[in-house]
Short mmCIF file of C-alpha atoms in Angstrom, two decimals:
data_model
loop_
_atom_site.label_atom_id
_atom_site.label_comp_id
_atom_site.label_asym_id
_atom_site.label_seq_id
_atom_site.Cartn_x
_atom_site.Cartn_y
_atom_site.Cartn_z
CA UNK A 747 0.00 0.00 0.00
CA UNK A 748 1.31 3.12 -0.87
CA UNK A 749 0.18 6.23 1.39
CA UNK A 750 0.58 9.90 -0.15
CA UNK A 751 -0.47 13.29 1.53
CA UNK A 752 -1.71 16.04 -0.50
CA UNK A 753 -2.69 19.87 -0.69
CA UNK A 754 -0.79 22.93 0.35
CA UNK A 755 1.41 23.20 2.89
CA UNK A 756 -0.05 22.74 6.63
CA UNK A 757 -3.36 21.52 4.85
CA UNK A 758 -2.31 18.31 3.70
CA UNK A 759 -5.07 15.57 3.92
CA UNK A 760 -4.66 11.98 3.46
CA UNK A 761 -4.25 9.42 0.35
CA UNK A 762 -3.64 6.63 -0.76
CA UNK A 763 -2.66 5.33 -4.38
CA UNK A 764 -4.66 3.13 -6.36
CA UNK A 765 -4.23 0.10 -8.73
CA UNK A 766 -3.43 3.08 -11.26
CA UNK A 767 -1.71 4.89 -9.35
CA UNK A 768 -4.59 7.64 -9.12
CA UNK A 769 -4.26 9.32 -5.71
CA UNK A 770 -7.69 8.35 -3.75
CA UNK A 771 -8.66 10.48 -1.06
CA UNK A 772 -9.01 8.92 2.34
CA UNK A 773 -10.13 12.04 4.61
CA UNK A 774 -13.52 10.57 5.46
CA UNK A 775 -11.48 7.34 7.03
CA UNK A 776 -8.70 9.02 9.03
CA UNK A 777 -7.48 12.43 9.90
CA UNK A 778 -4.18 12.30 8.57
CA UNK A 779 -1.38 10.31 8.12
CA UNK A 780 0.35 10.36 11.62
CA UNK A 781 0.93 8.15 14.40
CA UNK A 782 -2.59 7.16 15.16
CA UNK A 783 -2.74 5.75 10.87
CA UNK A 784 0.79 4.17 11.19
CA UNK A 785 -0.04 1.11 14.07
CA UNK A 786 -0.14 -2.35 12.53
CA UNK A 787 -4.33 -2.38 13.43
CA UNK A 788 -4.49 1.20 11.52
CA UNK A 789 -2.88 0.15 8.41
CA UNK A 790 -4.36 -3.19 8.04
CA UNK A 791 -7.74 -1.12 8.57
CA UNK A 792 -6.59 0.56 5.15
CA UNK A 793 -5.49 -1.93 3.36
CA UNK A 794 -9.09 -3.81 3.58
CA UNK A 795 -10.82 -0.65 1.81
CA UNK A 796 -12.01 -0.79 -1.63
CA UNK A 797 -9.44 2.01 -2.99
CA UNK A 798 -12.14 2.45 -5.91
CA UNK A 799 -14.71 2.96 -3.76
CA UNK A 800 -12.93 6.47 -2.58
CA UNK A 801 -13.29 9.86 -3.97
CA UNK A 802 -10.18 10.86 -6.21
CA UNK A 803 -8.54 13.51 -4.73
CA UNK A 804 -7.79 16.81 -6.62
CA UNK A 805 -4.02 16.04 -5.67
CA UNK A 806 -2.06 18.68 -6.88
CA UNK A 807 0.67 19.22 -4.59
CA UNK A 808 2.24 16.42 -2.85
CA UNK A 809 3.12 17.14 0.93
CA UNK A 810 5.37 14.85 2.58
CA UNK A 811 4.23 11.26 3.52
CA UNK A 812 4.12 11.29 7.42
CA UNK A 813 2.36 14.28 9.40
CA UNK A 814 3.81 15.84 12.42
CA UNK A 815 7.09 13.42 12.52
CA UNK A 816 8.11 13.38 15.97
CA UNK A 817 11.49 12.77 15.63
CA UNK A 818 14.05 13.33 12.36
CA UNK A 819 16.42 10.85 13.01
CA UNK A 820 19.20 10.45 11.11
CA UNK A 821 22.33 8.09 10.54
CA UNK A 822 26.02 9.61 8.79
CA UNK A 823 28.55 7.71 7.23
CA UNK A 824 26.29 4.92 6.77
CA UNK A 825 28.06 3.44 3.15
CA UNK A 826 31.77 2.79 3.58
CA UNK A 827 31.94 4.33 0.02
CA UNK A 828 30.93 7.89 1.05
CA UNK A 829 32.94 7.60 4.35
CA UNK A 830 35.89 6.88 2.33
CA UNK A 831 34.82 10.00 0.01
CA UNK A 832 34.38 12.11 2.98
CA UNK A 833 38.13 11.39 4.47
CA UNK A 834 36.73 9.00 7.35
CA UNK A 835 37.25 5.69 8.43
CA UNK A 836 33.80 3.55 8.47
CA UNK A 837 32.53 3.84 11.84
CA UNK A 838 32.50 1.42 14.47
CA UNK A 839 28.68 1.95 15.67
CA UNK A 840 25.87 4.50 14.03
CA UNK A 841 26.77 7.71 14.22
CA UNK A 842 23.54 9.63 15.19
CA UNK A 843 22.33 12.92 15.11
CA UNK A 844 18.96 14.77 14.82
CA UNK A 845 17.71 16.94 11.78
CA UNK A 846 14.79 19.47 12.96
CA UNK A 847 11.14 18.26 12.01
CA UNK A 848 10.89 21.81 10.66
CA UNK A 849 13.19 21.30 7.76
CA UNK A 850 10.47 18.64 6.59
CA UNK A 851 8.83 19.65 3.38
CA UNK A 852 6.92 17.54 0.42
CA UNK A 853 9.00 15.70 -1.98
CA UNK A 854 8.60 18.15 -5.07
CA UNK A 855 8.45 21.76 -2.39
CA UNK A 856 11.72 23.75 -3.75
CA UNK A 857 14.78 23.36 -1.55
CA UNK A 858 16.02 26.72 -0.49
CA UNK A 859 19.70 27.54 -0.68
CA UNK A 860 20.36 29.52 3.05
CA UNK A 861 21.95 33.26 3.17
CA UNK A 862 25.22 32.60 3.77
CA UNK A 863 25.43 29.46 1.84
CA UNK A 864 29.06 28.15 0.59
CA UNK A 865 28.88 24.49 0.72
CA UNK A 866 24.57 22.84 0.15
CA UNK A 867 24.90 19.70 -0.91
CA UNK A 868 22.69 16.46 -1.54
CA UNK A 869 22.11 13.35 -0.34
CA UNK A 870 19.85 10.64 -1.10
CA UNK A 871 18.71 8.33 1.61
CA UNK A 872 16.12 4.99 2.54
CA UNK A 873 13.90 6.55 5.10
CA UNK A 874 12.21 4.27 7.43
CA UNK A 875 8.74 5.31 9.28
CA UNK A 876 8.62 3.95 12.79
CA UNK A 877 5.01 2.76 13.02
CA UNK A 878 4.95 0.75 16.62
CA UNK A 879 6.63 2.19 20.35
CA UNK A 880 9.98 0.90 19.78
CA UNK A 881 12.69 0.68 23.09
CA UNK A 882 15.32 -1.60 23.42
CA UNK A 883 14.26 -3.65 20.75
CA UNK A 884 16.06 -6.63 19.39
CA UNK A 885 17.37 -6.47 15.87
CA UNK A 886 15.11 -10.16 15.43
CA UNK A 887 11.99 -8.12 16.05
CA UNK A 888 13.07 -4.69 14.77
CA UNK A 889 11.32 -4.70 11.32
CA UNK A 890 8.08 -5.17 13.16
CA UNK A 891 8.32 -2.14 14.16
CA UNK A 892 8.16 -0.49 10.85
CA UNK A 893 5.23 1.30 9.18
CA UNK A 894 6.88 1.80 5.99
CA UNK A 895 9.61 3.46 3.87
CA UNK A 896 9.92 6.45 1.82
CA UNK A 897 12.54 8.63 0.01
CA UNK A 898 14.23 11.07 2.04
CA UNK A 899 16.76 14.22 0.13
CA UNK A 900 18.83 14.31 3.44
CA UNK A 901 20.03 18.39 1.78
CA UNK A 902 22.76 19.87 3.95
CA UNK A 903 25.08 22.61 4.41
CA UNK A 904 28.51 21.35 4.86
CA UNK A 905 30.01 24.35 5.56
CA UNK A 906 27.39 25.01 8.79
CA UNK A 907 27.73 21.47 9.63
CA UNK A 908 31.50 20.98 9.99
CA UNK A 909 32.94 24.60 9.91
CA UNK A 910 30.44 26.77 12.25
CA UNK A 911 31.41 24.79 15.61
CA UNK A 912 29.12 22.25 17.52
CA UNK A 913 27.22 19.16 16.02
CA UNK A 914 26.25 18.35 12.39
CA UNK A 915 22.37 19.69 13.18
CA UNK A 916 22.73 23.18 12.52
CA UNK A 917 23.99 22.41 8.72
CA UNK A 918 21.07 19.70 8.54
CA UNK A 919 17.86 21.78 9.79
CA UNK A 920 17.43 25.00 7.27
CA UNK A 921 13.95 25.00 6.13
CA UNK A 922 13.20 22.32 3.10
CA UNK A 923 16.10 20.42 4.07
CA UNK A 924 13.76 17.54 4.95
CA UNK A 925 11.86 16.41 1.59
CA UNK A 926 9.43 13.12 2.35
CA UNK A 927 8.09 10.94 0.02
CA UNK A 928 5.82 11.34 -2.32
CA UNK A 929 4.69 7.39 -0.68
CA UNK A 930 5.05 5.86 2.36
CA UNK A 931 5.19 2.65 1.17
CA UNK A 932 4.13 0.01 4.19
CA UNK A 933 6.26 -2.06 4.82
CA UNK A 934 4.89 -5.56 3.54
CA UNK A 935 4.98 -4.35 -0.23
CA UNK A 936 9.05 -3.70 0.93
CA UNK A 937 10.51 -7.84 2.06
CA UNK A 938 13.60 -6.68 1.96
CA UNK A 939 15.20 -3.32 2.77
CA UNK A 940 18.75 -4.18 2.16
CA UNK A 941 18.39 -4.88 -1.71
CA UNK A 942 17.07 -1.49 -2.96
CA UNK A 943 18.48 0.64 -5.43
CA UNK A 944 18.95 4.50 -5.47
CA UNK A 945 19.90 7.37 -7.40
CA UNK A 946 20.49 10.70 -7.59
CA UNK A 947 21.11 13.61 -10.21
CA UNK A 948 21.89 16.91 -10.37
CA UNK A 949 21.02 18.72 -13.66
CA UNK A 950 20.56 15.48 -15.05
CA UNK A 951 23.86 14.22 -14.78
CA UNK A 952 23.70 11.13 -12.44
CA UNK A 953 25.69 12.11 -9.26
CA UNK A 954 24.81 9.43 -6.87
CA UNK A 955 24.16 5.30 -7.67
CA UNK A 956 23.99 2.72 -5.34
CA UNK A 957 22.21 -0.32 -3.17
CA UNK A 958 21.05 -0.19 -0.05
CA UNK A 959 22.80 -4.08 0.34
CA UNK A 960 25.98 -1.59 0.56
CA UNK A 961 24.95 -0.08 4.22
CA UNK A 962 27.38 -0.69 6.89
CA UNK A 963 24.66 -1.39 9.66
CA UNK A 964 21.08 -2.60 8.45
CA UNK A 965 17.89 -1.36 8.86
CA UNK A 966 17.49 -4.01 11.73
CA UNK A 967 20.48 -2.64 13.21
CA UNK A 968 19.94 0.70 13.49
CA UNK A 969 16.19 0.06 14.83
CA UNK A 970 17.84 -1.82 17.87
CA UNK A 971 20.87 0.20 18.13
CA UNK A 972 18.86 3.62 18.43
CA UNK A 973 16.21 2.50 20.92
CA UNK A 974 18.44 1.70 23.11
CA UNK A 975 19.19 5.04 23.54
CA UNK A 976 15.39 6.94 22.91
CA UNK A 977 12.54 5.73 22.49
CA UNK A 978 11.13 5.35 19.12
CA UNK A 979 7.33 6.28 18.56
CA UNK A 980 4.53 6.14 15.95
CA UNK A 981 5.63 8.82 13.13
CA UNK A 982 9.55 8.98 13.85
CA UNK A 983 11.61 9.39 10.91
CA UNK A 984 14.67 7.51 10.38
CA UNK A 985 16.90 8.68 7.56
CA UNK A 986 19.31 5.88 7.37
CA UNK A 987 22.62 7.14 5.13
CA UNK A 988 23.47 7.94 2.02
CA UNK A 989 25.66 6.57 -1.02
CA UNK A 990 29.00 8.08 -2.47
CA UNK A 991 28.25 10.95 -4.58
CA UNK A 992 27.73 13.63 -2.45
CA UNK A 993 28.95 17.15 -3.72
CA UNK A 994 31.95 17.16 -1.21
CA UNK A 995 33.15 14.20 -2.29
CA UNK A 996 33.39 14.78 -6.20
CA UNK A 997 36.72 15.10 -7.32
CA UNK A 998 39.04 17.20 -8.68
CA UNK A 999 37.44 19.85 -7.28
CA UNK A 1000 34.22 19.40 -4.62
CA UNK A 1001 30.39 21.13 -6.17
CA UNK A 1002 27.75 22.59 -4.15
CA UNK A 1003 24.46 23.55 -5.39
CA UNK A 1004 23.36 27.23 -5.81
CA UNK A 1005 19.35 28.45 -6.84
CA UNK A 1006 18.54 27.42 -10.13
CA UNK A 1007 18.91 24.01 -10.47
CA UNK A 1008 17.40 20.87 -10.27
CA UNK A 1009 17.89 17.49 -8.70
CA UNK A 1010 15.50 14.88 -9.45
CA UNK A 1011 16.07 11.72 -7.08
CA UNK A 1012 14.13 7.95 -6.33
CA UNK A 1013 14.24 5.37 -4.60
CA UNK A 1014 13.27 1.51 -6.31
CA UNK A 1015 9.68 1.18 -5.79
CA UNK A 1016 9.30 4.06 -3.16
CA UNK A 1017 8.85 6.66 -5.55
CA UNK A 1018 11.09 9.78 -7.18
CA UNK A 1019 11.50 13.28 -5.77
CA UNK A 1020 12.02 16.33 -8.34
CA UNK A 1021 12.84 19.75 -6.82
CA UNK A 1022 14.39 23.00 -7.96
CA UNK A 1023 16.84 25.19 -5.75
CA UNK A 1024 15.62 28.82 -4.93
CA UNK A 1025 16.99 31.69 -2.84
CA UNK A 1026 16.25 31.33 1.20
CA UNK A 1027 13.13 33.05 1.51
CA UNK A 1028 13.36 36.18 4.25
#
């Protein structure tokens, strides 16, 4: 089942696609897509409708797949290929560190370029919707605890993130530096997590392919390994690492994005993401 939220932003109602991939609109069956939609009894309540028994919904824009995320988790240096582009050594356990849920936008919003901006790069990333209270969980039972998957553009500013001081947040939160979606795909149309392709381009030339087989520490993994330090609830968003290919990391010379161009990125089966780069708005 693929879920979709659409409408402008902060008006978003719910979706779901249908066998023709028409979006169907499921407002007078839940309020939203959030934590309440995302339990094991809420989804399998949805995937028993008659999807052409709903309205179509005058879609439009797509908003991002989960509402009010509670937590933006995400993972760095997750593919031993982009450590090695970035200068590091593959780490020894996750390296973990929060993006703000404000940053969140749909997967098609523009992505704003910050004042101040020297270094905004891309990265393309498996993000995992936590649909079920997860603490100390074992990685055997992890999955379980899964709603879904989507396509997260994990868009930072590497120059805020490594040259301003502190942790990596600050050059992972501007506004739009969060896109979702355009599915949450649940996670029994997804067996396997670890054997997913994805790709990314910039101004159509193909800066970023890989697997997801090529993570350092699974999906399972990271499930386990972060509850056992927070709690994981209904609507958290895990964005689990990205591929080499990163603008830092090109070579001879690194290359940053600027307003004006595009990046169009996907995900097998979960979906592609197309935005343009503007200007920070005041």
């Amino acid at each position: 089942m693929k879920l979709v939220r659409w409408g402008e932003p902060g008006r978003e109602r719910p979706g779901l696609l249908d066998a023709r991939g028409e979006v169907r609109d499921l407002s007078g069956v839940v309020a939203d897509i959030g934590c309440e939609t995302l339990s094991d009894e809420g989804l399998a309540r949805l995937a028993a409708l008659d999807a052409a028994s709903l309205p179509l919904a005058d879609a439009g824009r797509i908003g991002p797949c989960v509402a009010r995320a509670g937590k933006f988790i995400c993972v760095g240096l997750n593919y031993a290929d982009h450590a090695r582009e970035a200068g590091k050594e593959p780490p020894a356990e996750p390296i973990l560190f929060m993006k703000a849920t404000s940053a969140i936008c749909g997967p098609n919003d523009d992505i704003e370029i910050p004042r101040a901006s020297l270094k905004a790069d891309w990265e393309v990333e498996l993000g995992v919707v936590i649909g079920k209270r997860a603490k100390y969980v074992g990685e055997g039972d992890a999955l379980e605890h899964v709603a879904g998957y989507c396509v997260v553009n994990d868009v930072s500013e590497r120059a805020f993130q490594s040259e301003r001081g502190g942790q990596w947040t600050k050059g992972k939160s501007h506004d739009t530096f969060g896109p979702l979606g355009p599915w949450l795909v649940t996670r029994d149309e997804v067996p396997d997590p670890q054997s997913l392709r994805l790709w990314l381009d910039v101004d159509g030339v193909r800066r970023q392919d890989g697997t997801t087989a090529d993570m350092i520490f699974k999906v399972a993994v990271l499930i386990s390994y972060i509850s056992q330090f927070m709690t994981l609830q209904p609507g958290d968003v895990i964005a689990t690492g990205t591929p080499a290919g990163v603008g830092m990391g090109l070579r001879p010379e690194p290359v940053f994005l600027r307003p004006g161009q595009r990046i169009d990125l996907g995900i097998e089966g979960l979906g592609e993401q197309h935005q343009t780069t503007i200007a920070a708005a005041g």
